[in-house]
């Protein structure tokens, strides 16, 4: 995959860990401008009446574009379950590579936090956003479970379980999978395919492609690790929806609802990485074909002439930024998953990593959040996307390390979920 070297990646990770220790585990967020009652009201007006709504959200948009640090005046710093899950996975990779208790204890710490921050009022373990989120379909209140968060948390518990064999984690994995199976509405799209809901709401409109991709991966992984065929049956129907939703050019729209037909960088990565993980688990030839077509579109249309990530190939609106850290993080993640299979993708990832180190990394070890039309958004946000990038670099280090196979075999000596 090219530069940087293993020692350089290791140093990047160590500096980031030092920053995380000093900065703390709460942060502002991409949605902080719109999480307050005033922000939500302005955004709701924007969805109902475009002209008036544009005037209402203008101060937030202007702050986002020219004064990102103003987030602190709009909403409070919080911790985010999806970030905690990514940190848990990143530290688990380091524990597997470096041994000792230091990194393992950090991974377990984030699992303990996730136990404490699960959505209240649900029988099974589940997680969502800690803020109210105004959508085009109305408000999504905090602690609403999200199928787009659930798989990351499941992966985190599964990864640490593979290290220590703690049956407590196995029980939580089972609970997460049961929630993923039962709580989300399915709408049949063909005789063998269904689109799932984004939330457990009974009237969730479904249709969001990455939501079904996430659920397909979660339930496929759980079906194998927990020896539950009923998970696989539902997973296959969601997978078939995702495969059928792929456009002739290899892309996926965000949603098949006819309204949100944009194509963006990190949601494309979400779909592709779900397919890549399912392919690894099942050797599904249809996934392989979809990945090949999807990567061809991705490398051709979601990078500029310099090989750097573009936020959109088909944009839904005017944007106030040039580039997004989330796109970089997911590019590294996807490229590591598919390392060595696509020359163009490997080249893109090499350039992305080099640009991260040259322009995005700050002296304190964290990374800039966005490259704006003028200047940078330097506000570190765990969910957007410090944690995702940390996990991606830890995963990249794990994959590149020469002792990876030996370490993996040592981990597999613990009981697997299916054998307990």
Coordinates of C-alpha atoms in Angstrom, one line a residue:
X1 CA 0.0 0.0 0.0
X2 CA 3.1 2.2 0.0
X3 CA 4.2 4.8 2.6
X4 CA 4.1 5.5 5.4
X5 CA 6.1 2.7 7.0
X6 CA 4.9 0.5 9.9
X7 CA 7.0 2.6 12.4
X8 CA 5.5 5.8 11.1
X9 CA 2.0 4.5 11.5
X10 CA 2.8 3.2 14.9
X11 CA 4.1 6.6 15.9
X12 CA 0.9 8.3 14.5
X13 CA -1.2 6.0 16.7
X14 CA 0.9 6.6 19.8
X15 CA 0.7 10.4 19.4
X16 CA -3.1 10.1 18.9
X17 CA -3.4 8.0 22.1
X18 CA -1.5 10.7 24.0
X19 CA -3.9 13.4 22.6
X20 CA -6.9 11.3 23.5
X21 CA -5.7 10.9 27.1
X22 CA -5.3 14.7 27.5
X23 CA -8.3 15.8 25.5
X24 CA -10.9 13.4 27.1
X25 CA -13.7 11.2 25.7
X26 CA -16.4 13.9 25.1
X27 CA -16.5 16.4 22.2
X28 CA -18.6 18.6 20.1
X29 CA -20.1 17.1 17.0
X30 CA -20.9 17.8 13.3
X31 CA -24.5 18.1 14.4
X32 CA -23.9 20.4 17.4
X33 CA -25.1 23.4 15.3
X34 CA -28.5 21.8 14.9
X35 CA -29.0 19.8 18.1
X36 CA -30.5 22.6 20.3
X37 CA -34.2 23.4 20.2
X38 CA -33.5 26.5 18.2
X39 CA -31.3 24.6 15.7
X40 CA -33.8 21.8 15.3
X41 CA -36.6 24.3 14.7
X42 CA -34.6 26.1 12.0
X43 CA -33.7 22.8 10.3
X44 CA -37.4 21.6 10.5
X45 CA -38.5 24.9 8.8
X46 CA -35.8 24.3 6.1
X47 CA -37.4 20.9 5.3
X48 CA -40.9 22.3 5.3
X49 CA -40.4 25.7 3.6
X50 CA -37.1 26.0 1.7
X51 CA -36.9 29.8 1.4
X52 CA -37.7 30.7 5.0
X53 CA -35.8 27.7 6.2
X54 CA -32.7 28.8 4.3
X55 CA -32.8 32.1 6.2
X56 CA -33.3 30.3 9.5
X57 CA -30.3 28.0 9.1
X58 CA -28.1 30.7 7.6
X59 CA -26.4 31.6 10.9
X60 CA -25.5 27.9 11.5
X61 CA -24.3 27.4 8.0
X62 CA -22.2 30.6 8.2
X63 CA -20.7 29.4 11.5
X64 CA -20.0 26.0 10.1
X65 CA -18.2 27.5 7.1
X66 CA -16.3 30.4 8.8
X67 CA -16.3 29.9 12.6
X68 CA -16.4 26.2 13.4
X69 CA -15.4 26.8 17.0
X70 CA -18.8 28.4 17.5
X71 CA -20.2 25.0 18.0
X72 CA -19.7 25.4 21.8
X73 CA -22.3 28.2 21.7
X74 CA -25.0 26.0 20.1
X75 CA -24.8 22.7 22.1
X76 CA -22.8 20.8 24.7
X77 CA -19.9 18.4 24.4
X78 CA -21.0 14.8 24.6
X79 CA -19.8 11.2 24.3
X80 CA -20.9 9.2 21.4
X81 CA -21.5 5.4 21.4
X82 CA -20.4 5.0 17.8
X83 CA -17.1 6.7 18.7
X84 CA -16.7 4.6 21.8
X85 CA -17.1 1.4 19.7
X86 CA -14.4 2.6 17.3
X87 CA -12.0 3.4 20.1
X88 CA -12.7 -0.1 21.6
X89 CA -11.9 -1.7 18.3
X90 CA -8.8 0.4 17.8
X91 CA -7.4 -0.5 21.2
X92 CA -8.3 -4.1 20.7
X93 CA -6.1 -4.2 17.5
X94 CA -3.3 -2.7 19.5
X95 CA -3.7 -5.2 22.3
X96 CA -3.5 -8.0 19.7
X97 CA -0.4 -6.6 18.1
X98 CA 1.5 -5.3 21.1
X99 CA 0.3 -7.5 23.9
X100 CA 0.2 -6.5 27.6
X101 CA -2.7 -5.1 29.6
X102 CA -2.4 -1.4 28.6
X103 CA -4.4 -1.5 25.4
X104 CA -6.6 -4.4 26.4
X105 CA -7.7 -2.4 29.5
X106 CA -8.5 0.6 27.3
X107 CA -10.6 -1.5 25.0
X108 CA -12.5 -3.0 28.0
X109 CA -13.0 0.5 29.4
X110 CA -14.9 1.5 26.3
X111 CA -17.0 -1.6 26.4
X112 CA -17.9 -0.8 30.0
X113 CA -18.9 2.7 28.9
X114 CA -21.0 1.2 26.1
X115 CA -22.8 -0.9 28.7
X116 CA -23.6 2.2 30.7
X117 CA -24.8 4.3 27.7
X118 CA -27.1 1.8 26.0
X119 CA -30.5 3.2 25.0
X120 CA -32.9 3.0 28.0
X121 CA -36.3 1.5 27.7
X122 CA -35.3 -1.4 25.4
X123 CA -35.1 -5.0 26.5
X124 CA -32.0 -5.7 24.4
X125 CA -28.8 -3.8 24.1
X126 CA -28.9 -1.0 21.5
X127 CA -27.4 2.5 20.9
X128 CA -28.1 5.6 18.9
X129 CA -27.3 9.3 19.1
X130 CA -27.2 11.3 22.4
X131 CA -28.9 14.3 20.8
X132 CA -32.2 15.0 19.1
X133 CA -31.8 15.0 15.3
X134 CA -34.2 16.7 13.0
X135 CA -34.7 14.8 9.7
X136 CA -36.8 15.3 6.6
X137 CA -39.2 12.8 8.1
X138 CA -39.5 14.6 11.5
X139 CA -37.5 14.6 14.8
X140 CA -35.5 11.6 15.8
X141 CA -35.1 11.9 19.5
X142 CA -31.9 11.1 21.5
X143 CA -31.5 7.4 22.5
X144 CA -33.4 6.2 19.5
X145 CA -31.6 3.0 18.4
X146 CA -29.9 3.2 15.0
X147 CA -29.1 0.2 12.8
X148 CA -26.1 2.2 11.6
X149 CA -24.6 2.2 15.0
X150 CA -25.4 -1.3 16.2
X151 CA -22.9 -3.2 14.0
X152 CA -19.9 -1.2 15.2
X153 CA -20.8 -1.9 18.8
X154 CA -21.3 -5.6 18.1
X155 CA -17.9 -5.7 16.3
X156 CA -16.3 -4.1 19.3
X157 CA -17.7 -6.7 21.8
X158 CA -16.9 -9.5 19.4
X159 CA -13.3 -8.4 18.9
X160 CA -12.6 -8.1 22.6
X161 CA -14.4 -11.4 23.2
X162 CA -12.0 -13.1 20.8
X163 CA -9.1 -11.8 23.0
X164 CA -10.4 -12.7 26.4
X165 CA -13.3 -15.2 26.0
X166 CA -15.3 -13.3 28.6
X167 CA -18.8 -14.7 28.5
X168 CA -20.2 -11.4 29.6
X169 CA -19.3 -10.0 26.2
X170 CA -20.9 -13.0 24.5
X171 CA -24.2 -12.4 26.3
X172 CA -24.2 -8.8 25.1
X173 CA -23.4 -9.8 21.5
X174 CA -26.4 -12.1 21.6
X175 CA -28.6 -9.3 22.9
X176 CA -27.4 -6.9 20.2
X177 CA -28.1 -9.4 17.5
X178 CA -31.6 -10.1 18.8
X179 CA -32.3 -6.4 18.8
X180 CA -31.0 -6.2 15.2
X181 CA -33.2 -9.1 14.2
X182 CA -36.5 -8.1 15.8
X183 CA -36.6 -4.4 16.3
X184 CA -36.4 -3.1 12.7
X185 CA -39.2 -3.0 10.2
X186 CA -38.7 -4.7 6.8
X187 CA -40.4 -3.7 3.6
X188 CA -40.4 -6.4 0.9
X189 CA -38.9 -5.1 -2.3
X190 CA -39.0 -8.4 -4.2
X191 CA -39.7 -12.1 -3.5
X192 CA -36.2 -12.5 -2.0
X193 CA -35.3 -9.0 -0.8
X194 CA -36.3 -6.6 1.9
X195 CA -35.3 -3.0 2.9
X196 CA -35.0 -2.5 6.6
X197 CA -35.7 0.5 8.8
X198 CA -33.1 3.0 10.0
X199 CA -34.8 3.0 13.4
X200 CA -37.2 0.7 15.3
X201 CA -40.1 3.1 14.5
X202 CA -43.1 1.1 13.2
X203 CA -43.6 3.6 10.4
X204 CA -39.9 3.9 9.4
X205 CA -40.0 4.5 5.7
X206 CA -37.0 2.1 5.0
X207 CA -35.2 2.5 1.7
X208 CA -31.8 3.8 3.0
X209 CA -29.2 1.5 1.3
X210 CA -26.5 1.7 3.9
X211 CA -28.9 0.8 6.7
X212 CA -29.8 -2.5 5.0
X213 CA -26.1 -3.1 4.3
X214 CA -25.2 -2.6 8.0
X215 CA -28.0 -5.0 9.1
X216 CA -27.0 -7.6 6.5
X217 CA -23.4 -7.6 7.8
X218 CA -24.4 -7.6 11.5
X219 CA -26.8 -10.5 11.2
X220 CA -24.5 -12.4 8.9
X221 CA -21.6 -12.1 11.3
X222 CA -23.9 -13.0 14.3
X223 CA -25.3 -16.0 12.5
X224 CA -21.8 -17.4 12.2
X225 CA -20.5 -16.4 15.5
X226 CA -23.6 -17.3 17.5
X227 CA -24.7 -20.3 15.3
X228 CA -28.2 -18.8 14.7
X229 CA -29.6 -19.5 11.2
X230 CA -32.5 -17.2 11.8
X231 CA -30.2 -14.2 11.6
X232 CA -28.9 -15.3 8.3
X233 CA -32.3 -15.6 6.7
X234 CA -33.1 -12.0 7.4
X235 CA -29.5 -10.9 6.5
X236 CA -29.8 -12.5 3.1
X237 CA -32.9 -10.6 2.3
X238 CA -31.3 -7.2 3.2
X239 CA -28.2 -8.2 1.3
X240 CA -30.3 -8.9 -1.8
X241 CA -31.9 -5.5 -1.5
X242 CA -28.4 -3.8 -1.4
X243 CA -27.2 -5.8 -4.4
X244 CA -30.3 -5.0 -6.4
X245 CA -30.1 -1.3 -5.5
X246 CA -26.7 -0.9 -7.2
X247 CA -26.9 1.3 -10.2
X248 CA -25.7 0.2 -13.6
X249 CA -22.6 2.4 -13.2
X250 CA -21.7 0.7 -9.9
X251 CA -22.8 3.4 -7.6
X252 CA -25.5 3.4 -4.9
X253 CA -27.9 6.2 -4.1
X254 CA -28.2 7.1 -0.5
X255 CA -31.8 5.9 -0.5
X256 CA -34.2 4.3 -2.9
X257 CA -37.1 6.6 -1.9
X258 CA -36.8 8.7 -5.0
X259 CA -35.9 11.8 -3.0
X260 CA -32.4 11.2 -1.6
X261 CA -30.6 10.1 -4.8
X262 CA -27.3 11.6 -4.0
X263 CA -24.0 9.6 -4.1
X264 CA -21.4 10.5 -1.5
X265 CA -18.1 9.3 -0.3
X266 CA -18.4 7.8 3.1
X267 CA -21.9 6.2 2.5
X268 CA -20.4 4.5 -0.5
X269 CA -17.6 3.2 1.7
X270 CA -20.2 2.0 4.3
X271 CA -21.9 -0.1 1.6
X272 CA -18.7 -1.4 0.1
X273 CA -17.1 -2.4 3.4
X274 CA -20.3 -4.2 4.5
X275 CA -20.2 -6.2 1.3
X276 CA -16.5 -6.8 1.8
X277 CA -17.0 -8.2 5.3
X278 CA -19.9 -10.4 4.2
X279 CA -17.8 -11.6 1.3
X280 CA -15.0 -12.6 3.8
X281 CA -17.5 -14.4 5.9
X282 CA -19.4 -16.2 3.2
X283 CA -17.4 -16.2 -0.1
X284 CA -20.6 -14.8 -1.7
X285 CA -19.8 -14.4 -5.5
X286 CA -22.6 -11.8 -5.9
X287 CA -20.8 -9.7 -3.3
X288 CA -17.6 -10.0 -5.1
X289 CA -19.1 -8.8 -8.4
X290 CA -20.8 -5.9 -6.6
X291 CA -17.6 -4.9 -4.9
X292 CA -15.7 -4.9 -8.2
X293 CA -18.3 -2.7 -9.9
X294 CA -18.6 -0.5 -6.8
X295 CA -14.8 0.0 -6.4
X296 CA -14.5 0.9 -10.1
X297 CA -17.1 3.6 -9.6
X298 CA -15.7 4.8 -6.3
X299 CA -12.1 5.2 -7.5
X300 CA -13.2 6.9 -10.7
X301 CA -15.8 9.3 -9.4
X302 CA -15.2 10.0 -5.7
X303 CA -11.6 11.3 -6.0
X304 CA -10.3 14.4 -7.7
X305 CA -7.5 14.7 -10.3
X306 CA -5.0 14.6 -7.4
X307 CA -6.4 11.4 -6.1
X308 CA -7.9 13.0 -3.0
X309 CA -11.4 12.3 -1.7
X310 CA -14.4 14.2 -3.1
X311 CA -17.4 14.5 -0.7
X312 CA -19.9 13.8 -3.5
X313 CA -20.1 12.6 -7.0
X314 CA -23.8 13.5 -7.1
X315 CA -24.4 16.2 -4.5
X316 CA -27.8 16.9 -2.9
X317 CA -27.1 20.6 -2.1
X318 CA -24.4 23.3 -1.9
X319 CA -21.7 22.4 0.5
X320 CA -19.5 24.7 2.6
X321 CA -16.4 22.5 2.7
X322 CA -13.9 21.0 0.3
X323 CA -13.0 17.8 2.1
X324 CA -14.2 15.7 5.0
X325 CA -12.1 13.7 7.6
X326 CA -14.8 11.1 7.6
X327 CA -14.2 10.4 3.9
X328 CA -10.5 10.0 4.6
X329 CA -11.1 7.6 7.5
X330 CA -13.5 5.4 5.6
X331 CA -11.2 5.4 2.6
X332 CA -8.4 4.0 4.7
X333 CA -10.7 1.5 6.3
X334 CA -12.1 0.2 3.0
X335 CA -8.7 0.2 1.4
X336 CA -7.3 -1.9 4.2
X337 CA -10.2 -4.4 3.9
X338 CA -9.6 -4.8 0.2
X339 CA -5.8 -4.3 0.3
X340 CA -4.0 -5.8 -2.8
X341 CA -7.1 -6.5 -4.8
X342 CA -7.5 -3.2 -6.7
X343 CA -4.5 -1.3 -7.9
X344 CA -6.4 2.0 -8.3
X345 CA -7.8 1.7 -4.8
X346 CA -4.4 1.0 -3.3
X347 CA -3.0 4.0 -5.0
X348 CA -5.8 6.2 -3.8
X349 CA -5.3 5.0 -0.2
X350 CA -1.6 5.7 -0.4
X351 CA -2.3 9.3 -1.4
X352 CA -5.0 9.7 1.2
X353 CA -2.7 8.5 4.0
X354 CA 0.1 10.8 2.8
X355 CA -2.2 13.8 2.7
X356 CA -3.5 13.0 6.2
X357 CA 0.0 13.2 7.5
X358 CA 1.1 16.2 5.5
X359 CA -2.0 18.5 5.9
X360 CA -4.5 17.0 8.3
X361 CA -2.5 15.9 11.3
X362 CA -2.1 18.6 14.0
X363 CA 0.8 19.0 16.3
X364 CA -1.1 17.6 19.3
X365 CA -1.7 14.2 17.5
X366 CA -5.3 14.8 16.5
X367 CA -6.6 15.6 13.0
X368 CA -8.4 18.4 11.4
X369 CA -12.2 17.8 10.9
X370 CA -12.8 19.5 7.5
X371 CA -11.0 21.4 4.8
X372 CA -13.3 24.4 4.3
X373 CA -13.7 26.6 1.3
X374 CA -11.5 29.0 3.2
X375 CA -9.3 27.5 5.9
X376 CA -9.9 24.5 8.2
X377 CA -12.4 23.2 10.7
X378 CA -9.9 22.3 13.5
X379 CA -12.5 21.3 16.1
X380 CA -11.7 17.7 17.1
X381 CA -14.9 15.6 17.1
X382 CA -14.9 12.0 18.2
X383 CA -17.8 11.0 16.0
X384 CA -16.7 13.1 13.0
X385 CA -14.2 11.4 12.7
X386 CA -11.3 11.1 15.1
X387 CA -12.4 7.7 16.4
X388 CA -13.0 6.3 12.9
X389 CA -9.6 7.4 11.7
X390 CA -7.9 6.0 14.9
X391 CA -9.6 2.6 14.3
X392 CA -8.6 2.7 10.6
X393 CA -5.0 3.4 11.3
X394 CA -4.9 0.7 14.0
X395 CA -6.5 -1.7 11.5
X396 CA -4.0 -0.7 8.9
X397 CA -1.1 -1.3 11.3
X398 CA -2.6 -4.7 12.2
X399 CA -2.8 -5.8 8.6
X400 CA 0.7 -4.6 7.7
X401 CA 2.5 -6.0 10.7
X402 CA 4.6 -9.1 9.9
X403 CA 3.5 -10.8 13.1
X404 CA -0.2 -10.3 12.4
X405 CA -0.9 -14.0 11.5
X406 CA 0.9 -15.2 14.6
X407 CA -1.0 -12.8 16.8
X408 CA -4.3 -13.8 15.2
X409 CA -3.6 -17.5 15.8
X410 CA -2.9 -16.7 19.5
X411 CA -6.2 -14.9 19.8
X412 CA -8.1 -17.7 18.2
X413 CA -7.0 -20.0 21.0
X414 CA -9.8 -18.5 23.1
X415 CA -13.3 -20.1 22.7
X416 CA -15.2 -18.9 19.7
X417 CA -18.7 -17.6 20.3
X418 CA -20.2 -20.5 18.4
X419 CA -18.4 -23.1 20.5
X420 CA -19.5 -21.8 23.9

